PDB file of C-alpha atoms in Angstrom:
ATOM      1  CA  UNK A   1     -48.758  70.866 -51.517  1.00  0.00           C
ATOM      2  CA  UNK A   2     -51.368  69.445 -48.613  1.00  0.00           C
ATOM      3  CA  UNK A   3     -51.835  66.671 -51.207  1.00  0.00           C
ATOM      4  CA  UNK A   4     -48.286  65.736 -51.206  1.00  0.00           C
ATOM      5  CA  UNK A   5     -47.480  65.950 -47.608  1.00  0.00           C
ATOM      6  CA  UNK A   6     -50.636  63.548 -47.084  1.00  0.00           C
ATOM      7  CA  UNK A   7     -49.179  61.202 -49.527  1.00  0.00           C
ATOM      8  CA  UNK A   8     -45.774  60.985 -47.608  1.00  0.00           C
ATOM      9  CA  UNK A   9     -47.273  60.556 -43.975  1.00  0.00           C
ATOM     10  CA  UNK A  10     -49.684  57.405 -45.747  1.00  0.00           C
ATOM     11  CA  UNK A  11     -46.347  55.886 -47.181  1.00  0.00           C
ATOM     12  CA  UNK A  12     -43.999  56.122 -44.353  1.00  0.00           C
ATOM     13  CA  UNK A  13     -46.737  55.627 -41.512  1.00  0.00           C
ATOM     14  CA  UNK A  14     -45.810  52.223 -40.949  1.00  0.00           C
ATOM     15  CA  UNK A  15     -42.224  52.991 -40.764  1.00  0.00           C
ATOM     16  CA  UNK A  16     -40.563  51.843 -37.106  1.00  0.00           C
ATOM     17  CA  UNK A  17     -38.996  49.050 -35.715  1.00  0.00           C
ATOM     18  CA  UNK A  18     -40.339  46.833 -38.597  1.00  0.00           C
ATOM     19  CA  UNK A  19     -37.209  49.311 -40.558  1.00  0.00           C
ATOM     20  CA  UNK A  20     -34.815  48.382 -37.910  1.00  0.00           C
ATOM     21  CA  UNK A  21     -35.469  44.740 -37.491  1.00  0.00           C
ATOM     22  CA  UNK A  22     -35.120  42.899 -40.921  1.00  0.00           C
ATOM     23  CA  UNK A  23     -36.939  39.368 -41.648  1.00  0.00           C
ATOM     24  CA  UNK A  24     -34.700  36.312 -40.454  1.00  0.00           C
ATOM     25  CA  UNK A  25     -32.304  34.820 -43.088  1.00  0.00           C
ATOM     26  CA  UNK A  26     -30.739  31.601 -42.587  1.00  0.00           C
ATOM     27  CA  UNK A  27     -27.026  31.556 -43.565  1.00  0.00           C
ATOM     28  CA  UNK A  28     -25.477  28.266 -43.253  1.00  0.00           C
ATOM     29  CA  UNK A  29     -28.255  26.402 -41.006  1.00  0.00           C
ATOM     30  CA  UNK A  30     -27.893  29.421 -38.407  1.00  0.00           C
ATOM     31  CA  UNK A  31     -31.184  31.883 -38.526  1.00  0.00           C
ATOM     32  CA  UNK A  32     -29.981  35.405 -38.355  1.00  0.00           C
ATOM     33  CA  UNK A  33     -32.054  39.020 -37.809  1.00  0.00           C
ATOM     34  CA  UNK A  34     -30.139  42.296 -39.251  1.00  0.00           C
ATOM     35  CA  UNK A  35     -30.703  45.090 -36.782  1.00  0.00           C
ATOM     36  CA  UNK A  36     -29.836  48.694 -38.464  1.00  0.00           C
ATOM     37  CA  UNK A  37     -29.873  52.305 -37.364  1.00  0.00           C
ATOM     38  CA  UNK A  38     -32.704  53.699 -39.726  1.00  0.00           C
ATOM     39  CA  UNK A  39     -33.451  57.422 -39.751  1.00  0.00           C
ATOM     40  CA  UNK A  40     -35.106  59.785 -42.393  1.00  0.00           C
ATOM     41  CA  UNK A  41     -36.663  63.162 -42.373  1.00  0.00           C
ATOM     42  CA  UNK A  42     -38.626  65.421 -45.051  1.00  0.00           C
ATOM     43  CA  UNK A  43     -39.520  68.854 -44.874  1.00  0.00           C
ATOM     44  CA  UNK A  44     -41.382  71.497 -47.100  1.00  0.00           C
ATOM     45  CA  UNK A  45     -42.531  74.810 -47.589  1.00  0.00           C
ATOM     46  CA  UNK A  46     -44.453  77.920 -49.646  1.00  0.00           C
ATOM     47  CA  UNK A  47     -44.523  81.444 -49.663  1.00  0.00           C
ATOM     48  CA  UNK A  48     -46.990  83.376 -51.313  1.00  0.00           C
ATOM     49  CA  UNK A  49     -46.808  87.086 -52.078  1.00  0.00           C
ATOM     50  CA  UNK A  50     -49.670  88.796 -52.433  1.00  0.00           C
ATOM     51  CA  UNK A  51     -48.361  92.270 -52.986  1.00  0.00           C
ATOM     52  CA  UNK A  52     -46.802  91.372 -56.000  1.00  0.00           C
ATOM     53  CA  UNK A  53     -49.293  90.608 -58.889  1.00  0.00           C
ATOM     54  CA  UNK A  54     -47.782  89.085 -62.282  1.00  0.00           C
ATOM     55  CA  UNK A  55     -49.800  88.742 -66.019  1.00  0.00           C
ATOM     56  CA  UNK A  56     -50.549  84.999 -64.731  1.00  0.00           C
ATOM     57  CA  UNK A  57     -51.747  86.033 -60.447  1.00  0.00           C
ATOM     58  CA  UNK A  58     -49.462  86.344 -56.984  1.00  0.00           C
ATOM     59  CA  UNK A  59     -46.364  85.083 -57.322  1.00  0.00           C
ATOM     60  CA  UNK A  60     -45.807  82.250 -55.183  1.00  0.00           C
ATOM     61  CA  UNK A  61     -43.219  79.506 -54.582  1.00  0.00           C
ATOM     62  CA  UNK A  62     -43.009  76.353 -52.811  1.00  0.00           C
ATOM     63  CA  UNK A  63     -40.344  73.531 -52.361  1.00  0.00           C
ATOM     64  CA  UNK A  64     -39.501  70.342 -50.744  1.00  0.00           C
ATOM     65  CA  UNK A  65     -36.874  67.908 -49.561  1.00  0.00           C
ATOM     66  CA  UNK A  66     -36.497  64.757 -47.704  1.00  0.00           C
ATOM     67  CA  UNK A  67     -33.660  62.091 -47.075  1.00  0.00           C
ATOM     68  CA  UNK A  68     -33.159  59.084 -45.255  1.00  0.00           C
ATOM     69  CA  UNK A  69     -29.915  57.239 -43.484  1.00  0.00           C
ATOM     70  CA  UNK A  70     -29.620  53.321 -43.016  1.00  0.00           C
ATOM     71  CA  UNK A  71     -26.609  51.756 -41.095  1.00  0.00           C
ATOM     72  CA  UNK A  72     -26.606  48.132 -40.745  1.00  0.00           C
ATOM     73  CA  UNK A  73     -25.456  47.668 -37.266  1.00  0.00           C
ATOM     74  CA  UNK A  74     -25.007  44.148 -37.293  1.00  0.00           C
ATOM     75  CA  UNK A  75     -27.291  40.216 -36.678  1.00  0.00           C
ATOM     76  CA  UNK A  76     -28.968  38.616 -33.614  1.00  0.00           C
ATOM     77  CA  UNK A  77     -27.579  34.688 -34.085  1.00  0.00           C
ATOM     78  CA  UNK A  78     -27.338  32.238 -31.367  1.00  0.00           C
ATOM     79  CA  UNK A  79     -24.127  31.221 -29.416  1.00  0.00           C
ATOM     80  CA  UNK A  80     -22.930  27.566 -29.453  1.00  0.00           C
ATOM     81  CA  UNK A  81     -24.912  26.996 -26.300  1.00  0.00           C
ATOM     82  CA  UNK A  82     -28.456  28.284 -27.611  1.00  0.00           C
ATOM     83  CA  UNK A  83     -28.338  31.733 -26.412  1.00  0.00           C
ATOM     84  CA  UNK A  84     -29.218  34.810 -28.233  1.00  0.00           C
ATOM     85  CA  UNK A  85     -26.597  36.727 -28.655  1.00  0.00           C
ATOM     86  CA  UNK A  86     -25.745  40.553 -30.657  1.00  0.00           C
ATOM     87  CA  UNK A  87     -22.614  40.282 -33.170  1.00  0.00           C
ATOM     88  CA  UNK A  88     -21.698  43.776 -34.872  1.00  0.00           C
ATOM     89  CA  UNK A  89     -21.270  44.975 -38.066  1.00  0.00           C
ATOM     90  CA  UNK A  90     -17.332  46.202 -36.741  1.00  0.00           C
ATOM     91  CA  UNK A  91     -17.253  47.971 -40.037  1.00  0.00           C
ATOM     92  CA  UNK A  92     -20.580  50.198 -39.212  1.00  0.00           C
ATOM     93  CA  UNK A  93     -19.376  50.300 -35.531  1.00  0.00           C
ATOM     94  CA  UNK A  94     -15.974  52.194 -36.091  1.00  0.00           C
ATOM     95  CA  UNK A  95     -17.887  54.413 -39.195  1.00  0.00           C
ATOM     96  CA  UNK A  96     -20.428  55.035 -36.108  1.00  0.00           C
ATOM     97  CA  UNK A  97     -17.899  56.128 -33.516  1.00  0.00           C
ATOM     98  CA  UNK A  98     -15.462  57.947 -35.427  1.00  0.00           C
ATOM     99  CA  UNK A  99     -17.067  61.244 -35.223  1.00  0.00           C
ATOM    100  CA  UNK A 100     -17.602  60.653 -31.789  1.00  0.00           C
ATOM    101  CA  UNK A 101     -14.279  59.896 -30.913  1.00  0.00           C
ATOM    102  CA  UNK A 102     -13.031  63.319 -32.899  1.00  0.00           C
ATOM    103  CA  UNK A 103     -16.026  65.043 -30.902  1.00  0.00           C
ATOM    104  CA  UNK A 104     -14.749  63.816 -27.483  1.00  0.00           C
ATOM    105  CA  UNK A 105     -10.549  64.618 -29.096  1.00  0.00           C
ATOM    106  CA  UNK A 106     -11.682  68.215 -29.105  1.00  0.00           C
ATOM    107  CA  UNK A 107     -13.401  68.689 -26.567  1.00  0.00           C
ATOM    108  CA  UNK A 108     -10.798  67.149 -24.221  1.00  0.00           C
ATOM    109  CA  UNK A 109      -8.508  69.103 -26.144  1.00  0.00           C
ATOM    110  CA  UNK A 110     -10.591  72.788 -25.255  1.00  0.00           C
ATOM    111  CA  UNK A 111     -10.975  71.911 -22.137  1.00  0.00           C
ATOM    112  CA  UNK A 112      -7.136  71.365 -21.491  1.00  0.00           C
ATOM    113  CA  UNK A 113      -6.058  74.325 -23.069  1.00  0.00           C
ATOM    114  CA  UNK A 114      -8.276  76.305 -20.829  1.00  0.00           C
ATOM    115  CA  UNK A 115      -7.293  74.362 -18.125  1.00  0.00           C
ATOM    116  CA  UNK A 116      -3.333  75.706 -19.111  1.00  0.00           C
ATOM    117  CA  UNK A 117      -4.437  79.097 -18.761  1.00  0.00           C
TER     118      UNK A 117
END
């Protein structure tokens, strides 16, 4: 299990804002950087019970997981007058902010009711 959870940290170690920040494309003579939201996680564990002997020693278990989430939030480009400027993925950006939205709905919703009361 140590061996496995070594090989993970060496793979992802460089993982960070080279994730987030994609190489520059050029689409139509304009130069373009994707920016996304990158996130990923991995966990693991074991259990070994030594009260319990079997024909083949303890019995033991172990297990693992991981996942990973990219969102493409959208391209640094220039404007028409040279500056740098951020356009957004509007897709990503509503899929983003609709949970938030709902979040805020209820809670302005809880807090009403209880205000009623």
């Amino acid at each position: 299990m140590t061996e496995a959870l070594s090989s993970l940290a060496e793979t992802f170690k460089n993982v960070g804002v080279a994730r987030a920040y994609g190489p520059a494309v050029t689409v139509d003579g304009e130069e373009l950087i994707p920016v996304a939201l990158v996130t990923f996680g991995f966990g693991g564990g074991g259990n070994t019970d030594a009260g319990s002997a079997s024909a083949t020693g303890p019995e033991s278990a172990a297990g693992g997981g991981g996942g990973g989430f990219v969102l493409p939030l959208g391209v640094y480009g220039r404007s028409g007058s040279g500056h740098v400027v951020f356009r957004p993925n509007t897709i990503a950006l509503l899929a983003a902010l609709t949970p938030l939205v709902c979040a805020a709905g209820y809670t302005v919703r809880g807090v009403l009711r209880t205000l009623r009361r």
